[in-house]
Coordinates of C-alpha atoms in Angstrom, one line a residue:
M1 CA -1.0 29.3 -11.2
E2 CA -4.5 30.3 -10.1
S3 CA -5.6 29.2 -7.0
L4 CA -8.7 26.2 -7.2
P5 CA -11.2 26.3 -4.7
L6 CA -11.5 24.1 -2.5
P7 CA -13.7 20.8 -4.3
A8 CA -16.9 21.0 -4.5
S9 CA -19.6 19.1 -6.9
D10 CA -19.1 21.6 -9.9
T11 CA -14.7 20.5 -10.0
S12 CA -14.0 19.7 -13.6
I13 CA -11.5 16.7 -12.5
A14 CA -9.9 15.3 -15.6
V15 CA -7.8 11.4 -14.7
I16 CA -4.7 11.1 -16.8
G17 CA -4.4 7.3 -17.5
A18 CA -6.4 4.4 -17.9
G19 CA -4.4 1.2 -16.3
R20 CA -6.4 0.9 -12.7
L21 CA -6.1 2.5 -10.4
G22 CA -7.1 5.4 -12.8
G23 CA -10.0 3.1 -13.4
V24 CA -10.5 3.1 -9.7
I25 CA -10.0 7.0 -8.9
S26 CA -12.1 7.9 -11.8
R27 CA -14.9 5.5 -10.0
A28 CA -14.2 7.1 -6.7
L29 CA -14.6 10.8 -7.4
R30 CA -17.2 10.0 -9.8
A31 CA -19.6 8.4 -7.2
A32 CA -18.7 11.6 -4.8
G33 CA -20.1 13.9 -7.6
F34 CA -17.0 15.3 -9.2
D35 CA -17.2 16.6 -13.4
V36 CA -15.3 13.7 -13.6
H37 CA -13.2 13.4 -17.6
G38 CA -11.6 10.5 -17.5
P39 CA -9.6 8.3 -17.1
F40 CA -7.5 9.2 -20.5
G41 CA -5.0 7.2 -21.8
R42 CA -1.3 8.8 -21.6
D43 CA -2.0 9.7 -25.9
E44 CA -5.4 10.4 -25.2
H45 CA -7.0 14.8 -25.6
A46 CA -8.0 15.4 -22.4
P47 CA -10.2 18.9 -22.4
E48 CA -9.3 22.1 -20.3
T49 CA -10.5 21.1 -16.4
D50 CA -10.4 22.5 -12.7
L51 CA -8.0 19.6 -12.0
A52 CA -5.7 17.5 -13.8
I53 CA -4.9 13.8 -12.0
L54 CA -2.3 12.0 -13.4
A55 CA -2.6 8.4 -12.8
V56 CA 0.0 7.5 -14.8
P57 CA 3.6 5.8 -14.1
D58 CA 6.6 7.9 -12.6
S59 CA 8.8 8.0 -15.2
A60 CA 5.5 9.3 -16.6
I61 CA 4.0 11.6 -14.7
G62 CA 6.9 15.6 -15.8
E63 CA 5.3 14.5 -19.7
A64 CA 2.1 13.9 -18.5
A65 CA 2.1 17.2 -16.8
E66 CA 3.3 19.9 -19.4
K67 CA 0.5 18.3 -21.6
A68 CA -2.4 18.7 -18.9
R69 CA -4.6 21.6 -19.7
A70 CA -6.1 22.4 -15.9
A71 CA -5.3 24.9 -13.2
K72 CA -3.7 22.8 -10.9
T73 CA -2.2 18.6 -11.7
A74 CA -1.8 16.5 -9.4
H75 CA 0.1 13.0 -9.3
L76 CA -0.5 9.8 -6.7
S77 CA 2.7 9.2 -6.4
G78 CA 3.9 7.6 -3.6
A79 CA 7.5 8.4 -3.9
T80 CA 7.8 11.3 -6.5
G81 CA 8.1 14.9 -5.2
L82 CA 6.7 17.6 -6.4
D83 CA 8.5 19.4 -9.0
V84 CA 6.1 19.5 -12.1
V85 CA 3.2 19.2 -10.4
D86 CA 1.4 20.8 -6.9
L87 CA -0.5 18.4 -5.3
S88 CA -0.1 14.5 -4.6
I89 CA -2.0 12.0 -3.3
H90 CA -1.2 9.1 -2.8
P91 CA -3.2 6.2 -1.7
L92 CA -1.8 3.5 0.9
Q93 CA -3.5 0.4 -1.4
T94 CA -3.2 -2.2 -3.7
F95 CA -5.2 -2.5 -6.2
T96 CA -6.6 -4.4 -9.2
G97 CA -8.1 -2.1 -11.0
T98 CA -11.6 -3.3 -10.3
E99 CA -12.8 -2.4 -7.4
P100 CA -15.9 -0.6 -6.9
P101 CA -15.4 3.3 -5.6
G102 CA -15.9 2.1 -2.1
V103 CA -12.8 0.8 -2.2
L104 CA -10.9 3.9 -0.7
H105 CA -13.5 4.8 2.3
G106 CA -11.1 4.3 5.4
V107 CA -7.7 4.6 3.3
G108 CA -5.0 5.8 4.3
A109 CA -3.2 8.7 1.9
A110 CA -0.3 10.8 2.6
V111 CA -0.8 14.3 1.0
D112 CA 1.3 17.3 0.2
G113 CA 1.0 20.5 -2.1
R114 CA 3.5 22.9 -3.2
T115 CA 2.1 25.3 -0.7
D116 CA -1.1 25.8 2.5
D117 CA -3.6 25.6 0.1
D118 CA -2.1 22.8 -2.2
R119 CA -1.7 21.0 1.5
Q120 CA -5.8 22.0 2.0
L121 CA -6.9 20.6 -1.3
A122 CA -5.3 17.5 -1.7
G123 CA -6.3 17.1 2.8
Q124 CA -10.1 17.6 1.3
L125 CA -10.2 15.6 -2.3
A126 CA -8.8 12.7 0.5
R127 CA -11.2 12.9 2.4
A128 CA -14.1 13.6 -0.1
L129 CA -12.8 9.8 -1.5
G130 CA -13.2 8.1 2.3
M131 CA -9.1 8.2 2.5
I132 CA -7.8 9.6 5.5
P133 CA -4.9 11.7 4.7
F134 CA -2.0 11.8 6.7
T135 CA 1.8 13.5 5.4
V136 CA 5.0 11.3 5.9
T137 CA 8.9 13.6 6.0
D138 CA 10.5 11.2 3.9
R139 CA 8.6 9.8 0.6
A140 CA 11.6 7.4 0.0
G141 CA 10.9 5.5 3.3
Y142 CA 7.2 6.3 3.2
H143 CA 7.4 4.4 -0.1
A144 CA 9.6 1.5 1.4
A145 CA 7.5 0.5 4.1
A146 CA 4.4 0.3 1.5
S147 CA 6.0 -2.3 -0.2
F148 CA 7.4 -3.9 2.4
A149 CA 3.9 -4.7 3.6
S150 CA 2.2 -5.6 0.2
N151 CA 5.1 -6.2 -2.6
F152 CA 7.1 -8.2 -0.6
V153 CA 4.1 -9.6 2.2
L154 CA 2.8 -11.8 -1.2
T155 CA 6.8 -12.6 -2.6
V156 CA 6.6 -14.8 1.2
L157 CA 3.5 -15.7 0.5
D158 CA 4.3 -17.5 -3.0
V159 CA 7.4 -19.4 -1.5
A160 CA 4.6 -20.1 1.8
E161 CA 2.1 -21.3 -0.9
R162 CA 4.8 -23.1 -3.6
L163 CA 6.3 -25.1 -0.3
A164 CA 2.6 -25.8 1.0
A165 CA 1.4 -27.5 -2.5
A166 CA 4.7 -29.3 -2.8
S167 CA 4.5 -30.7 1.1
G168 CA 0.5 -32.2 -0.3
V169 CA -1.2 -29.3 0.1
D170 CA -5.0 -29.0 -1.7
N171 CA -5.6 -25.2 -2.3
P172 CA -3.1 -23.8 -0.2
R173 CA -3.9 -20.3 -0.2
D174 CA -7.2 -21.0 1.0
L175 CA -5.9 -23.2 4.3
L176 CA -3.0 -20.2 4.6
A177 CA -5.2 -17.1 4.4
P178 CA -6.8 -17.7 8.0
L179 CA -3.6 -18.3 8.9
V180 CA -2.0 -14.2 7.5
R181 CA -5.1 -12.8 8.3
Q182 CA -4.6 -14.0 12.5
S183 CA -1.0 -12.9 11.8
V184 CA -1.8 -9.4 10.2
D185 CA -4.9 -9.0 13.3
N186 CA -1.9 -9.9 15.8
W187 CA 0.4 -7.5 14.1
Q188 CA -1.9 -4.3 14.3
R189 CA -3.0 -5.0 18.4
Q190 CA 0.0 -6.2 19.2
G191 CA 3.4 -5.3 17.2
A192 CA 5.6 -7.9 15.6
R193 CA 7.5 -8.9 19.0
A194 CA 4.4 -9.8 21.2
A195 CA 2.1 -11.5 18.2
L196 CA 5.4 -13.0 17.5
T197 CA 5.0 -16.7 17.7
G198 CA 6.9 -20.2 15.8
P199 CA 10.1 -22.1 16.4
I200 CA 12.4 -19.1 16.7
V201 CA 10.8 -17.3 19.1
R202 CA 10.3 -20.9 21.1
G203 CA 14.3 -21.2 20.8
D204 CA 13.3 -24.6 18.5
E205 CA 16.1 -24.6 16.4
A206 CA 16.7 -27.8 15.3
T207 CA 13.0 -27.6 14.1
V208 CA 14.3 -24.1 12.4
A209 CA 17.0 -26.1 10.7
R210 CA 14.5 -29.0 8.9
Q211 CA 12.3 -25.6 7.7
R212 CA 15.9 -25.0 6.6
A213 CA 16.7 -28.0 5.0
A214 CA 12.3 -28.3 3.8
S215 CA 12.8 -24.8 2.1
A216 CA 16.7 -25.2 0.3
Q217 CA 15.5 -24.0 -2.8
H218 CA 14.2 -20.5 -0.9
G219 CA 17.6 -21.0 0.8
E220 CA 18.7 -17.7 0.8
L221 CA 15.2 -16.2 1.5
F222 CA 14.6 -18.4 4.4
D223 CA 18.0 -17.2 6.4
A224 CA 18.0 -13.5 6.2
L225 CA 13.6 -13.5 6.9
A226 CA 15.2 -16.0 9.9
A227 CA 17.8 -13.7 11.0
A228 CA 15.2 -11.4 11.2
T229 CA 13.0 -13.0 13.1
R230 CA 15.9 -13.5 14.9
E231 CA 15.9 -9.8 16.0
I232 CA 13.0 -9.8 16.8
A233 CA 12.6 -12.5 19.3
G234 CA 15.8 -10.9 20.9
R235 CA 14.6 -7.1 21.4
P236 CA 14.3 -6.4 25.1
D237 CA 11.9 -2.8 24.1
R238 CA 8.6 -4.5 23.1
D239 CA 5.0 -4.0 25.0
A240 CA 3.6 -7.3 26.3
E241 CA 6.5 -11.0 26.2
P242 CA 3.6 -13.9 23.9
Q243 CA 2.2 -16.4 25.9
H244 CA 2.0 -19.6 24.8
T245 CA 1.4 -23.1 25.9
E246 CA 3.0 -26.0 23.9
D247 CA -0.1 -26.4 22.4
E248 CA -1.1 -22.7 20.8
G249 CA 1.5 -20.8 18.5
R250 CA 3.0 -23.2 17.0
A251 CA 2.2 -21.8 13.2

């Protein structure tokens, strides 16, 4: 397959996949000055281009790659390898599909390629969209980390919202969001052990038992999370011991 030069404004790109990410990537590429075609549905006919970016489910990458008419093909999956494409760019972000083109600025992007030139092209494309390229050695582990940081967090937040609403809290998302943001900020600065607060880290098992009783409908999840939290609280290799007064860090 012929070599594709590093991306320039006249590089033609077809985006295959008209879902959330396909739309976001298409808008971002146009804003970066590329000659963009699409996004096209998987059953639509895309023109010949320098690069085809496959914004399709992992299970559809093979079929989409076969249909693509491009010098190079790339997918946007974090978990799938390079068996049927030349390069990959996985934005480490979640999308609703309505975001403006600048949403990718400052976002990490896991990049890979079959050859050094392909990896360089993937990195250059990521930078052209304002992303920060990085590489991984274990795609499955990396993708699992992304799920823990996004999907599973939302699962926990959904339970928190329902428990708060059942306890008589109006607008629970609005009231819980500052707590969530501060917890994430503390984790980013200090790591989980130093940022951890609450009854488990204080050794207040009576309060934990009352929480468990109030969360009976979600008992298995509570037990699993409590066990994992006890493991974090018991780690000896923490950078800093959290300091709390009796009235601080009560979440």
